[in-house]
mmCIF file of C-alpha atoms in Angstrom:
data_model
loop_
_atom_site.group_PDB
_atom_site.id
_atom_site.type_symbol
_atom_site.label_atom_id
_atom_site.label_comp_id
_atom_site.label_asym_id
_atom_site.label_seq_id
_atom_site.Cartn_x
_atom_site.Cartn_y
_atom_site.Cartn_z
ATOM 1 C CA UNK A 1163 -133.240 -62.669 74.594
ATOM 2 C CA UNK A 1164 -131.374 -59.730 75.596
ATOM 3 C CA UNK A 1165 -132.595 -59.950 79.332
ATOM 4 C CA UNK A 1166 -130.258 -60.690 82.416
ATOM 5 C CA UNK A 1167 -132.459 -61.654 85.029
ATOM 6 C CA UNK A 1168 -131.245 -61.432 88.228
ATOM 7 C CA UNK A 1169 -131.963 -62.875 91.998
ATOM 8 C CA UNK A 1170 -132.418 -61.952 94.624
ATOM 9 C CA UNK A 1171 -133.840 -58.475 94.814
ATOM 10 C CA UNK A 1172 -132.493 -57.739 98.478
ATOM 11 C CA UNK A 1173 -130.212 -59.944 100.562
ATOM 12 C CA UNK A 1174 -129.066 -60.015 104.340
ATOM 13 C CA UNK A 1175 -126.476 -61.416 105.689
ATOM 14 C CA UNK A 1176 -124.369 -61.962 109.445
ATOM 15 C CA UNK A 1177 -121.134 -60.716 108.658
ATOM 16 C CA UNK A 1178 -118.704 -63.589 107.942
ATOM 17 C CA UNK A 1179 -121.433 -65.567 105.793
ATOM 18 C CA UNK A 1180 -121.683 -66.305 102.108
ATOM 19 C CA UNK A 1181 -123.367 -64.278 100.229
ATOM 20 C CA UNK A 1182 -124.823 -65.412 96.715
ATOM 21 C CA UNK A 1183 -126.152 -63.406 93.740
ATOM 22 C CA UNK A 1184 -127.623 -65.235 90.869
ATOM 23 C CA UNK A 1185 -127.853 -63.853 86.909
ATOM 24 C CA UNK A 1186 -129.630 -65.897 84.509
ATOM 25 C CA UNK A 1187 -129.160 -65.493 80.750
ATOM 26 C CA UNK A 1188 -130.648 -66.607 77.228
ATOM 27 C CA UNK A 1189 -128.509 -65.358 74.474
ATOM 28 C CA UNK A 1190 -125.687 -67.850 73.685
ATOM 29 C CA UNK A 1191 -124.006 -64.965 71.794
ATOM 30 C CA UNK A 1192 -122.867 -63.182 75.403
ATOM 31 C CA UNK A 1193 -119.504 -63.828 76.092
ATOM 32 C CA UNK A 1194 -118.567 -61.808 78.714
ATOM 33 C CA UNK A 1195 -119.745 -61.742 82.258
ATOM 34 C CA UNK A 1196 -118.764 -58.753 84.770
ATOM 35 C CA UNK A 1197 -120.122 -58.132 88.068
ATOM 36 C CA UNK A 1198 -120.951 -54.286 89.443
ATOM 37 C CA UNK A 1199 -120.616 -53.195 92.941
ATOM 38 C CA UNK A 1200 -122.246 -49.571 93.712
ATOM 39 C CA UNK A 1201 -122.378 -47.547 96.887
ATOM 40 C CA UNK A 1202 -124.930 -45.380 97.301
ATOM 41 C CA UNK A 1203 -123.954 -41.782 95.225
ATOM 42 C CA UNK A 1204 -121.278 -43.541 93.525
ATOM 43 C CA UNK A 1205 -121.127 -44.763 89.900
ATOM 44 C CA UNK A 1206 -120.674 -49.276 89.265
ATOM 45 C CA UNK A 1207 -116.883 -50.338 89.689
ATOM 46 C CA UNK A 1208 -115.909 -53.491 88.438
ATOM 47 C CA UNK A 1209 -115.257 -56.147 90.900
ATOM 48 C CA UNK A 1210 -114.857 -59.401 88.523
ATOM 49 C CA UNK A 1211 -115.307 -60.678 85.710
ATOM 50 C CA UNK A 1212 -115.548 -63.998 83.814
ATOM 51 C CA UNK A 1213 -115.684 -65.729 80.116
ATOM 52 C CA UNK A 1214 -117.679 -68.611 79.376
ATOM 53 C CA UNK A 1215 -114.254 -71.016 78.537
ATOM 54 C CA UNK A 1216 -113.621 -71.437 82.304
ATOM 55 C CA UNK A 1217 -116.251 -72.878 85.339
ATOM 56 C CA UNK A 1218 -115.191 -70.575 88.063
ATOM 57 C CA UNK A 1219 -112.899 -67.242 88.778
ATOM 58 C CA UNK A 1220 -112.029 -66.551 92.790
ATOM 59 C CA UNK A 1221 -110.265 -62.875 93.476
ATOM 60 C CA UNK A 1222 -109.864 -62.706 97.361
ATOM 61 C CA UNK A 1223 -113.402 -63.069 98.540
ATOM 62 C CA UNK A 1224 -115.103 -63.030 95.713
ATOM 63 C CA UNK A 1225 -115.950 -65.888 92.751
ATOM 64 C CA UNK A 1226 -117.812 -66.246 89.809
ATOM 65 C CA UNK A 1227 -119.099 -69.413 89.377
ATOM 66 C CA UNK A 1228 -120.153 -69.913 85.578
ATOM 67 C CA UNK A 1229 -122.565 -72.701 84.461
ATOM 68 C CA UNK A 1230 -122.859 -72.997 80.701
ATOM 69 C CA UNK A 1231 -125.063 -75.228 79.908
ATOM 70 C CA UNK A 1232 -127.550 -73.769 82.068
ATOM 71 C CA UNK A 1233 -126.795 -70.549 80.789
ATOM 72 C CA UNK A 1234 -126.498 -69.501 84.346
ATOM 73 C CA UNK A 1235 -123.899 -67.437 86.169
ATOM 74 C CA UNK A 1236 -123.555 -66.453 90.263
ATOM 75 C CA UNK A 1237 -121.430 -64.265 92.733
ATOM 76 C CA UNK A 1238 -120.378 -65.566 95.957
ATOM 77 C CA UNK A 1239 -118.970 -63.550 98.554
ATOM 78 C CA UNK A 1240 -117.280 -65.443 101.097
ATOM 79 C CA UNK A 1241 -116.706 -63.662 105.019
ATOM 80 C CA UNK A 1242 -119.315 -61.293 103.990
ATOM 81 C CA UNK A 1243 -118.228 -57.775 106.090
ATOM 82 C CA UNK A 1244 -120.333 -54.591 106.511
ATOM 83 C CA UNK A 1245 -118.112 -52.601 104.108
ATOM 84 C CA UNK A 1246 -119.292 -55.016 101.413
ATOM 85 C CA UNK A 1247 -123.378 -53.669 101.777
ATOM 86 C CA UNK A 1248 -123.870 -52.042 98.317
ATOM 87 C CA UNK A 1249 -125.927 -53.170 95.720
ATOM 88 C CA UNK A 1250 -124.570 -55.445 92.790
ATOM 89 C CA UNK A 1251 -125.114 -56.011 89.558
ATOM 90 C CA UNK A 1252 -124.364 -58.928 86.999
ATOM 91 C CA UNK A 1253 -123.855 -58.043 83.516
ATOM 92 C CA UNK A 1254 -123.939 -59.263 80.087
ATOM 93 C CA UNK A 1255 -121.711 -58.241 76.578
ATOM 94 C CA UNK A 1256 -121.658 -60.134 73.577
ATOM 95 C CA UNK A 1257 -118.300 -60.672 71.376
ATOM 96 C CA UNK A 1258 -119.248 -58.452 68.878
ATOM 97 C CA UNK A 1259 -121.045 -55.715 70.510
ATOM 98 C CA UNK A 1260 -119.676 -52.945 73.279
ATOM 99 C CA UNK A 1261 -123.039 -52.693 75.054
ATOM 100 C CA UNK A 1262 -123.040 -53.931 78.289
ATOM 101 C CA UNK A 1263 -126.694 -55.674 79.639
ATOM 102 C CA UNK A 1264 -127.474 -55.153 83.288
ATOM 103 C CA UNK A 1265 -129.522 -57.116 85.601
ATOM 104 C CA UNK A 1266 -131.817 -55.488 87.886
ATOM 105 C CA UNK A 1267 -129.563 -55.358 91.147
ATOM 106 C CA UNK A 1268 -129.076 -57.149 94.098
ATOM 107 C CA UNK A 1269 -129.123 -54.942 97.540
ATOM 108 C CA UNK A 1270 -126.837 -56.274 100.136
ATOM 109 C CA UNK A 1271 -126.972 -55.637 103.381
ATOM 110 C CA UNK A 1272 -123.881 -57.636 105.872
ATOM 111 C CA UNK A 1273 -125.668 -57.260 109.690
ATOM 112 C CA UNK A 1274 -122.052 -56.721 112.311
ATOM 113 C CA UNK B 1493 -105.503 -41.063 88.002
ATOM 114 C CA UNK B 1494 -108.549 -38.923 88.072
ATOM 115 C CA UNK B 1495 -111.836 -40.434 87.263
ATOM 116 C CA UNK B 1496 -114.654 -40.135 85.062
ATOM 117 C CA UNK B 1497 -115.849 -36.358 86.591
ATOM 118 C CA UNK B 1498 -119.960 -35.445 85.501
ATOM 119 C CA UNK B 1499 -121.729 -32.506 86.620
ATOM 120 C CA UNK B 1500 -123.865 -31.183 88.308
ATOM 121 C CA UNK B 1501 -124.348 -34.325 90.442
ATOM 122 C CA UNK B 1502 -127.989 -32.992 91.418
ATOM 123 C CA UNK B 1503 -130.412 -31.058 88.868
ATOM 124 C CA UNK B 1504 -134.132 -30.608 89.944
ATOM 125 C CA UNK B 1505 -136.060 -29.131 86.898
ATOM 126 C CA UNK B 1506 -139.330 -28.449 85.988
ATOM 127 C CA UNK B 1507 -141.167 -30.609 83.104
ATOM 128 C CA UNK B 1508 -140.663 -28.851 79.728
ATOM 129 C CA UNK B 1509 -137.585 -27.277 80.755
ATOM 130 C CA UNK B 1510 -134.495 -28.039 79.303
ATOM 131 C CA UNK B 1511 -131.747 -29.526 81.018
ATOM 132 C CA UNK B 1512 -127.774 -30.515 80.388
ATOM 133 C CA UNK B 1513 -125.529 -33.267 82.058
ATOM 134 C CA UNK B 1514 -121.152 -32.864 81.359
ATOM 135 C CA UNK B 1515 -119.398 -35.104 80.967
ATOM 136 C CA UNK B 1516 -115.188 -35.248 81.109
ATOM 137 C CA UNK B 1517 -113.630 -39.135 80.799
ATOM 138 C CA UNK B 1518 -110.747 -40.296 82.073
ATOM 139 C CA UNK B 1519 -107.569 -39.043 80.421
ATOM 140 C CA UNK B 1520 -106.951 -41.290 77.042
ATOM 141 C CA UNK B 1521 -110.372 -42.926 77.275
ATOM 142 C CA UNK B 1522 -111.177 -43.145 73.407
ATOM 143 C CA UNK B 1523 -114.672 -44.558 74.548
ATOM 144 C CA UNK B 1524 -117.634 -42.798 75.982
ATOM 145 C CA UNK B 1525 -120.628 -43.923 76.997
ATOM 146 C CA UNK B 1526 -123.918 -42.146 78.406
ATOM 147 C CA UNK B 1527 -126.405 -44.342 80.672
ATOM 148 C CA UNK B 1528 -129.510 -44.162 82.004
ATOM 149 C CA UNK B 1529 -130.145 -46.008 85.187
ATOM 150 C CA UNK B 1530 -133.652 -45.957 86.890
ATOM 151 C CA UNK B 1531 -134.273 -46.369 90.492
ATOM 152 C CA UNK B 1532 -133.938 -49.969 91.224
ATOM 153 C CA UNK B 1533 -133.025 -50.800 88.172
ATOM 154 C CA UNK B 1534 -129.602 -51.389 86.084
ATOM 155 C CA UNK B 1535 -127.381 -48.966 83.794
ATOM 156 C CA UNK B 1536 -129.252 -49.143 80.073
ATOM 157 C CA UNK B 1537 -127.022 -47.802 77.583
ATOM 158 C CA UNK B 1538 -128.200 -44.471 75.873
ATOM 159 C CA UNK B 1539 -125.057 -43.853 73.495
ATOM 160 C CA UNK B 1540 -121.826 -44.540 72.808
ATOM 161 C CA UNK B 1541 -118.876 -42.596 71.583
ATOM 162 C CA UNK B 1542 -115.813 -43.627 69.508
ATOM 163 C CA UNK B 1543 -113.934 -40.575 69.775
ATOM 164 C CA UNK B 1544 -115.782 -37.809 68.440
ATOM 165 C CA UNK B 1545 -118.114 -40.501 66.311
ATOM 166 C CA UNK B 1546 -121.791 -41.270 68.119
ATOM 167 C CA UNK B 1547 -121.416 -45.316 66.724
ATOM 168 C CA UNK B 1548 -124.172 -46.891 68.411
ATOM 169 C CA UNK B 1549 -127.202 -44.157 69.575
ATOM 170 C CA UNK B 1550 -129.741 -46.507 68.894
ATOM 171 C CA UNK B 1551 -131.383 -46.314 71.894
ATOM 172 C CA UNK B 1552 -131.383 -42.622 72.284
ATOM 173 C CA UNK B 1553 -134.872 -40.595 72.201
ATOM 174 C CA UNK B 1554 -133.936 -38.595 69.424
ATOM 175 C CA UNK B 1555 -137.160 -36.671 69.502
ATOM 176 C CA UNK B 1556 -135.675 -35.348 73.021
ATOM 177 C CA UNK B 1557 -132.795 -36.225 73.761
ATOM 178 C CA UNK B 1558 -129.331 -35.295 72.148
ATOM 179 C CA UNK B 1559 -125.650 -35.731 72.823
ATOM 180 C CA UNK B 1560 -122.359 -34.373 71.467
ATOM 181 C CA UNK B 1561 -118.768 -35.093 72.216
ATOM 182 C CA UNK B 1562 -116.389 -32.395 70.472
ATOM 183 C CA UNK B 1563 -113.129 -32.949 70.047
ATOM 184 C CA UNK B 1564 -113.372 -36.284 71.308
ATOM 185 C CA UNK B 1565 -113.086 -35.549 74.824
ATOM 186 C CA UNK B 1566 -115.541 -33.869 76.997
ATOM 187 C CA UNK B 1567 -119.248 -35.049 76.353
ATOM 188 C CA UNK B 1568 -122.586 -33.400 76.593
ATOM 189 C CA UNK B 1569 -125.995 -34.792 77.207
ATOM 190 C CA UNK B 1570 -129.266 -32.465 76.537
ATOM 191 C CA UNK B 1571 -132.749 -33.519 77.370
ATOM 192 C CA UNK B 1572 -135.073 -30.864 75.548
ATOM 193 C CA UNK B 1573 -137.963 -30.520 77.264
ATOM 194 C CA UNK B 1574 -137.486 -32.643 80.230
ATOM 195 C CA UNK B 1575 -140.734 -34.922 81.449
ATOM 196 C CA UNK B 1576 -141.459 -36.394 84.005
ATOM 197 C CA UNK B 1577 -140.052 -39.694 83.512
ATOM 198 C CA UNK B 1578 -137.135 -38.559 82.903
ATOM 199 C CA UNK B 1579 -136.142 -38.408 86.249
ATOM 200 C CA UNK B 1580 -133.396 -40.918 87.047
ATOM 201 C CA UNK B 1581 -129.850 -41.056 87.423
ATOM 202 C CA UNK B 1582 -127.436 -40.844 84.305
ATOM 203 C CA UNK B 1583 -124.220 -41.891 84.288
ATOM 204 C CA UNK B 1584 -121.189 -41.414 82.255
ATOM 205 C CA UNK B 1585 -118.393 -43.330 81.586
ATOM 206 C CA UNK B 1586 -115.742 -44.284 79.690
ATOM 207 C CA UNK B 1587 -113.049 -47.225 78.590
ATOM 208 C CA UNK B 1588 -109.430 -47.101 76.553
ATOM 209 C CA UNK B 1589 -111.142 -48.740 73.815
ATOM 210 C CA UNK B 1590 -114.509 -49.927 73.030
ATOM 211 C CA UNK B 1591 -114.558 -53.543 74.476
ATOM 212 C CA UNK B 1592 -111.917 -52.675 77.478
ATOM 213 C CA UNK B 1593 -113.349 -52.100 81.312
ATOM 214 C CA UNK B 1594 -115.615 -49.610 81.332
ATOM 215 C CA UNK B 1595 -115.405 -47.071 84.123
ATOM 216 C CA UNK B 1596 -117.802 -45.223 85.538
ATOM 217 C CA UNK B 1597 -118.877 -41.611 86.688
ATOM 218 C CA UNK B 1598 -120.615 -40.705 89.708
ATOM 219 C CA UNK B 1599 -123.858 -39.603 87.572
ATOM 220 C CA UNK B 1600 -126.032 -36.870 87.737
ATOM 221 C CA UNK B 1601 -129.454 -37.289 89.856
ATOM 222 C CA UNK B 1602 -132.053 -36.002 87.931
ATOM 223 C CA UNK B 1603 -135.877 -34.920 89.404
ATOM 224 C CA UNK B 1604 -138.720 -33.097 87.181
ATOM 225 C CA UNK B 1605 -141.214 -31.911 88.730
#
């Protein structure tokens, strides 16, 4: 019930294409969604994040779309570039609790 | 604005050794955490600091591992003795309070042999 399963492992993409990462959940109790972006030798920054009140968050390229009631939640990267290859990871964080659940990554690779 | 700063970025030990990972959060940060993140896989939580206060270490390996944070700024992870799956990466990082962004450090590669 704590998992955060996530798909797919690796991804490739044409630069300019969409690029979608999908998280599943089963705990109702999350309430908090972020996404991770890591480069290689680098620590996860933040790139969005989203609570379960709204269907969909868009900052420049990049939108969560949330689906409740199938306790599902995805990242789409729109005109996918080569500076965007790093891998991502969705998260998890319930209301009353600091601890943050990963997924398992998604490697991205945008081809020029 | 500085980051979260860890060293040493690389430590290559050998099993039964001991080993120790610093850790120095961003200015203010009254929240520390400690991660462990396995090749492939995502950050799992180790500990977490509320100021000097260890208030969730639950999934810790107390029999080897241990952590301190004095003064409630700089942070230490110990792993004593090191085995062999305990190489990974472990990251640090830290947030103005406990449900705020957390930010993180570059981590510190770890390899027993």
């Amino acid at each position: 019930q704590q998992q955060v399963k996530q798909s797919p492992q690796s991804l490739i993409v044409q630069k300019g294409g969409i690029s979608i990462i999908n998280c599943a959940y089963e705990n109702t109790a999350f309430d908090y969604f972020p996404w991770y972006q890591q480069f290689p030798g680098k620590g996860p920054a933040l790139l969005i994040a989203i609570r379960p009140d709204v269907s969909e968050k868009k900052e420049g390229r990049f939108t969560i779309s949330f689906n409740k009631s199938a306790k599902q939640f995805s990242l789409h990267i729109m005109d996918s570039q080569p500076g965007d290859s790093a891998t991502y990871f969705c998260a998890a964080r319930m209301d009353s609790s600091y601890k943050l659940i990963f997924g398992s990554g998604t490697r991205l690779l945008v081809r020029p | 604005e500085a980051g979260v700063v860890q060293s040493p970025r690389y430590k290559i030990i050998e099993k039964k050794q001991p080993v120790a990972f610093w850790c120095n959060p961003i200015s203010g940060h009254n929240t520390l955490y400690w991660y462990l993140q396995n090749l492939g896989q995502g950050p799992e939580l180790l500990i977490r600091y509320e100021n000097e206060e260890a208030v969730d270490d639950s999934q810790l390996p107390k029999d080897r591992f241990s952590a301190e944070r004095l003064k409630g700024v700089d942070s230490t992870l110990k792993i004593q003795p090191a085995e062999l799956g305990d190489s990974a990466v472990y990251l640090c990082a830290s947030s103005p309070e406990g449900r705020g962004e957390q930010f993180f450090g570059p981590g510190t590669r770890l390899t027993v042999l």
